Amino acid sequence: MGPLVRVPAHPLLLARFGLPTALPATALARVFTTPRARALWAGVAAHGFRPLTRPFSSAIGLGVLVAGHATGWAVAEGGSLSITRAMERVLREHGGTLHTGVRITHRRQLPPADVTLLDLDPGQVAAIYGDRLPARTRNAYRRYRRGPGAFKLDLAIEGGVPWRSPDARRAVAVHLGGPFAQVARAERDIAAGRMPERPFVLVGQQYLADSSRSAGDTHPVWAYAHVPHGYDGDATQAVLAQLERFAPGVRERIVGLRATPPAALAAGDANFTGGDILTGAETVPRLLFGARPSRDPYTTGLPGVFLCSAATPPGPGAHGMCGAGAARSALRHLGMPSAVLPATDTAG
């Protein structure tokens, strides 16, 4: 849950976990002896939005499995907005001020500060700071690769999703993809820029843990499909077909639907260029070093300016560790002890 370029506290444990992560997910799938287990493995490995035949494509899947089994997955009561409101409240209690609705396009728009933390895509940092960045950092940020996109549906479903599987009716998150080979084929297609007929789909049913999200017997469900980067088609029917495949009759229960294609995701969050919700392609250099090779991947080469987005280690996910790592770097810069921050963080 931090940068790999450091002396580990438990080197043998890290090696035991880390060596299998270097394998392609297709190779590690051979460890599992049943089709059900291989399908489960395909679902978690596909979170990396990259072909399952590539080296280190096991890394994201193993990380998801370990994190999920260590502490489970949190559900924010009242929706994810409650997390934002809680953070805002803490910030204001400490004298902080928020400015919203302002797009920063040049460093001159930023006020003088002892430290500046940028929750941005590296390309945006290069555009804002330009020639002030060291040449190596600027070039690395400008070359930063983007990954495939997501096409999201928000659904209101009367009576919930009528899953065939009893287990899926109790699960807050469900992966839809079929056997391992089908998921692997879909991920290979999106990486090659082709929209698969049966895309890999993730479904969220957080209302099962938080009934306050529902209105009577009408429940909120979201689902997003992996699609090619910048996909400009309509994947609504492809997502619904995958839902219907594993939950016959679900279409008749849908009483509300809103589609958010890749361009709309990017419009809502500039880090999601082309619908890339991971803020960068999960390449081997990205997995190992973040946005650029450095002893401290949160630094930008400019004194007091730090990168804290999902482009930094340990990458995207519901963990908060990118910000925690950047905060430690900022505290070191200020000559303050980083002991004020927790060693681990499982917050979303």
mmCIF file of N, CA and C in Angstrom, residues 178-233:
data_model
loop_
_atom_site.group_PDB
_atom_site.id
_atom_site.type_symbol
_atom_site.label_atom_id
_atom_site.label_comp_id
_atom_site.label_asym_id
_atom_site.label_seq_id
_atom_site.Cartn_x
_atom_site.Cartn_y
_atom_site.Cartn_z
ATOM 1 N N GLY A 178 -18.646 -14.040 -17.013
ATOM 2 C CA GLY A 178 -18.674 -15.414 -17.486
ATOM 3 C C GLY A 178 -17.386 -16.138 -17.151
ATOM 4 N N PRO A 179 -17.062 -17.200 -17.883
ATOM 5 C CA PRO A 179 -15.837 -17.958 -17.623
ATOM 6 C C PRO A 179 -14.581 -17.111 -17.830
ATOM 7 N N PHE A 180 -13.462 -17.597 -17.316
ATOM 8 C CA PHE A 180 -12.195 -16.860 -17.383
ATOM 9 C C PHE A 180 -11.866 -16.439 -18.811
ATOM 10 N N ALA A 181 -12.039 -17.329 -19.761
ATOM 11 C CA ALA A 181 -11.668 -17.032 -21.146
ATOM 12 C C ALA A 181 -12.468 -15.866 -21.707
ATOM 13 N N GLN A 182 -13.749 -15.758 -21.325
ATOM 14 C CA GLN A 182 -14.570 -14.646 -21.828
ATOM 15 C C GLN A 182 -14.097 -13.312 -21.275
ATOM 16 N N VAL A 183 -13.752 -13.284 -19.991
ATOM 17 C CA VAL A 183 -13.252 -12.048 -19.389
ATOM 18 C C VAL A 183 -11.916 -11.663 -20.022
ATOM 19 N N ALA A 184 -11.037 -12.651 -20.208
ATOM 20 C CA ALA A 184 -9.731 -12.382 -20.811
ATOM 21 C C ALA A 184 -9.895 -11.834 -22.228
ATOM 22 N N ARG A 185 -10.838 -12.372 -22.983
ATOM 23 C CA ARG A 185 -11.061 -11.907 -24.348
ATOM 24 C C ARG A 185 -11.594 -10.468 -24.348
ATOM 25 N N ALA A 186 -12.505 -10.154 -23.434
ATOM 26 C CA ALA A 186 -13.059 -8.805 -23.365
ATOM 27 C C ALA A 186 -11.991 -7.783 -23.011
ATOM 28 N N GLU A 187 -11.103 -8.120 -22.056
ATOM 29 C CA GLU A 187 -10.039 -7.186 -21.670
ATOM 30 C C GLU A 187 -9.015 -7.014 -22.787
ATOM 31 N N ARG A 188 -8.760 -8.068 -23.538
ATOM 32 C CA ARG A 188 -7.847 -7.955 -24.694
ATOM 33 C C ARG A 188 -8.457 -7.041 -25.755
ATOM 34 N N ASP A 189 -9.761 -7.149 -25.960
ATOM 35 C CA ASP A 189 -10.420 -6.327 -26.976
ATOM 36 C C ASP A 189 -10.367 -4.847 -26.628
ATOM 37 N N ILE A 190 -10.686 -4.487 -25.391
ATOM 38 C CA ILE A 190 -10.726 -3.060 -25.063
ATOM 39 C C ILE A 190 -9.327 -2.447 -25.129
ATOM 40 N N ALA A 191 -8.302 -3.234 -24.773
ATOM 41 C CA ALA A 191 -6.928 -2.719 -24.863
ATOM 42 C C ALA A 191 -6.545 -2.466 -26.317
ATOM 43 N N ALA A 192 -7.122 -3.247 -27.226
ATOM 44 C CA ALA A 192 -6.838 -3.091 -28.650
ATOM 45 C C ALA A 192 -7.755 -2.071 -29.314
ATOM 46 N N GLY A 193 -8.650 -1.444 -28.542
ATOM 47 C CA GLY A 193 -9.542 -0.430 -29.091
ATOM 48 C C GLY A 193 -10.822 -0.975 -29.691
ATOM 49 N N ARG A 194 -11.155 -2.237 -29.392
ATOM 50 C CA ARG A 194 -12.378 -2.849 -29.918
ATOM 51 C C ARG A 194 -13.415 -2.992 -28.801
ATOM 52 N N MET A 195 -14.649 -2.647 -29.099
ATOM 53 C CA MET A 195 -15.724 -2.818 -28.123
ATOM 54 C C MET A 195 -16.191 -4.267 -28.136
ATOM 55 N N PRO A 196 -16.048 -4.995 -27.026
ATOM 56 C CA PRO A 196 -16.473 -6.399 -27.012
ATOM 57 C C PRO A 196 -17.991 -6.537 -26.996
ATOM 58 N N GLU A 197 -18.462 -7.632 -27.557
ATOM 59 C CA GLU A 197 -19.903 -7.897 -27.542
ATOM 60 C C GLU A 197 -20.387 -8.126 -26.114
ATOM 61 N N ARG A 198 -19.548 -8.816 -25.314
ATOM 62 C CA ARG A 198 -19.873 -9.069 -23.918
ATOM 63 C C ARG A 198 -18.781 -8.453 -23.045
ATOM 64 N N PRO A 199 -18.904 -7.168 -22.723
ATOM 65 C CA PRO A 199 -17.859 -6.511 -21.927
ATOM 66 C C PRO A 199 -17.876 -6.983 -20.482
ATOM 67 N N PHE A 200 -16.740 -6.811 -19.817
ATOM 68 C CA PHE A 200 -16.668 -7.062 -18.382
ATOM 69 C C PHE A 200 -17.409 -5.934 -17.673
ATOM 70 N N VAL A 201 -18.316 -6.292 -16.756
ATOM 71 C CA VAL A 201 -19.174 -5.310 -16.086
ATOM 72 C C VAL A 201 -19.066 -5.480 -14.576
ATOM 73 N N LEU A 202 -18.912 -4.365 -13.877
ATOM 74 C CA LEU A 202 -18.966 -4.354 -12.418
ATOM 75 C C LEU A 202 -20.286 -3.759 -11.978
ATOM 76 N N VAL A 203 -20.895 -4.360 -10.970
ATOM 77 C CA VAL A 203 -22.201 -3.924 -10.474
ATOM 78 C C VAL A 203 -22.082 -3.606 -8.991
ATOM 79 N N GLY A 204 -22.634 -2.448 -8.588
ATOM 80 C CA GLY A 204 -22.631 -2.054 -7.184
ATOM 81 C C GLY A 204 -24.034 -2.076 -6.606
ATOM 82 N N GLN A 205 -24.194 -2.783 -5.480
ATOM 83 C CA GLN A 205 -25.490 -2.874 -4.786
ATOM 84 C C GLN A 205 -25.311 -2.431 -3.335
ATOM 85 N N GLN A 206 -24.757 -1.229 -3.150
ATOM 86 C CA GLN A 206 -24.439 -0.774 -1.796
ATOM 87 C C GLN A 206 -25.674 -0.641 -0.904
ATOM 88 N N TYR A 207 -26.846 -0.559 -1.517
ATOM 89 C CA TYR A 207 -28.066 -0.437 -0.716
ATOM 90 C C TYR A 207 -28.273 -1.648 0.191
ATOM 91 N N LEU A 208 -27.655 -2.786 -0.166
ATOM 92 C CA LEU A 208 -27.798 -3.982 0.665
ATOM 93 C C LEU A 208 -27.176 -3.774 2.044
ATOM 94 N N ALA A 209 -26.162 -2.900 2.119
ATOM 95 C CA ALA A 209 -25.541 -2.590 3.407
ATOM 96 C C ALA A 209 -26.049 -1.282 3.987
ATOM 97 N N ASP A 210 -26.736 -0.490 3.169
ATOM 98 C CA ASP A 210 -27.197 0.830 3.605
ATOM 99 C C ASP A 210 -28.600 1.062 3.046
ATOM 100 N N SER A 211 -29.597 0.684 3.811
ATOM 101 C CA SER A 211 -30.980 0.756 3.332
ATOM 102 C C SER A 211 -31.463 2.192 3.143
ATOM 103 N N SER A 212 -30.731 3.177 3.702
ATOM 104 C CA SER A 212 -31.164 4.572 3.554
ATOM 105 C C SER A 212 -31.074 5.045 2.106
ATOM 106 N N ARG A 213 -30.370 4.314 1.260
ATOM 107 C CA ARG A 213 -30.236 4.708 -0.144
ATOM 108 C C ARG A 213 -31.481 4.363 -0.967
ATOM 109 N N SER A 214 -32.308 3.467 -0.469
ATOM 110 C CA SER A 214 -33.462 2.988 -1.221
ATOM 111 C C SER A 214 -34.693 3.834 -0.919
ATOM 112 N N ALA A 215 -35.631 3.808 -1.856
ATOM 113 C CA ALA A 215 -36.931 4.449 -1.664
ATOM 114 C C ALA A 215 -37.992 3.361 -1.694
ATOM 115 N N GLY A 216 -38.391 2.899 -0.522
ATOM 116 C CA GLY A 216 -39.320 1.780 -0.467
ATOM 117 C C GLY A 216 -38.668 0.537 -1.053
ATOM 118 N N ASP A 217 -39.311 -0.045 -2.059
ATOM 119 C CA ASP A 217 -38.773 -1.249 -2.693
ATOM 120 C C ASP A 217 -38.031 -0.931 -3.993
ATOM 121 N N THR A 218 -37.705 0.345 -4.215
ATOM 122 C CA THR A 218 -36.915 0.747 -5.379
ATOM 123 C C THR A 218 -35.495 1.032 -4.916
ATOM 124 N N HIS A 219 -34.535 0.370 -5.548
ATOM 125 C CA HIS A 219 -33.165 0.383 -5.049
ATOM 126 C C HIS A 219 -32.191 0.940 -6.097
ATOM 127 N N PRO A 220 -31.184 1.702 -5.647
ATOM 128 C CA PRO A 220 -30.169 2.219 -6.572
ATOM 129 C C PRO A 220 -29.096 1.172 -6.849
ATOM 130 N N VAL A 221 -28.813 0.959 -8.113
ATOM 131 C CA VAL A 221 -27.771 0.016 -8.543
ATOM 132 C C VAL A 221 -26.953 0.711 -9.622
ATOM 133 N N TRP A 222 -25.618 0.650 -9.500
ATOM 134 C CA TRP A 222 -24.803 1.163 -10.600
ATOM 135 C C TRP A 222 -24.061 0.019 -11.269
ATOM 136 N N ALA A 223 -23.757 0.213 -12.523
ATOM 137 C CA ALA A 223 -23.012 -0.800 -13.282
ATOM 138 C C ALA A 223 -22.151 -0.079 -14.306
ATOM 139 N N TYR A 224 -20.888 -0.490 -14.401
ATOM 140 C CA TYR A 224 -20.067 0.088 -15.469
ATOM 141 C C TYR A 224 -19.319 -1.003 -16.207
ATOM 142 N N ALA A 225 -19.189 -0.790 -17.513
ATOM 143 C CA ALA A 225 -18.493 -1.734 -18.380
ATOM 144 C C ALA A 225 -17.133 -1.189 -18.738
ATOM 145 N N HIS A 226 -16.158 -2.083 -18.910
ATOM 146 C CA HIS A 226 -14.863 -1.704 -19.462
ATOM 147 C C HIS A 226 -15.023 -1.521 -20.972
ATOM 148 N N VAL A 227 -14.610 -0.370 -21.470
ATOM 149 C CA VAL A 227 -14.731 -0.052 -22.894
ATOM 150 C C VAL A 227 -13.403 0.521 -23.372
ATOM 151 N N PRO A 228 -13.182 0.623 -24.688
ATOM 152 C CA PRO A 228 -11.932 1.209 -25.181
ATOM 153 C C PRO A 228 -11.770 2.659 -24.744
ATOM 154 N N HIS A 229 -10.538 3.116 -24.686
ATOM 155 C CA HIS A 229 -10.254 4.504 -24.332
ATOM 156 C C HIS A 229 -10.958 5.449 -25.301
ATOM 157 N N GLY A 230 -11.685 6.422 -24.757
ATOM 158 C CA GLY A 230 -12.365 7.401 -25.590
ATOM 159 C C GLY A 230 -13.546 6.864 -26.365
ATOM 160 N N TYR A 231 -14.081 5.713 -25.987
ATOM 161 C CA TYR A 231 -15.203 5.103 -26.705
ATOM 162 C C TYR A 231 -16.364 6.098 -26.800
ATOM 163 N N ASP A 232 -16.837 6.340 -28.019
ATOM 164 C CA ASP A 232 -17.905 7.323 -28.212
ATOM 165 C C ASP A 232 -19.234 6.701 -28.621
ATOM 166 N N GLY A 233 -19.349 5.392 -28.493
ATOM 167 C CA GLY A 233 -20.606 4.720 -28.799
ATOM 168 C C GLY A 233 -21.501 4.649 -27.572
#
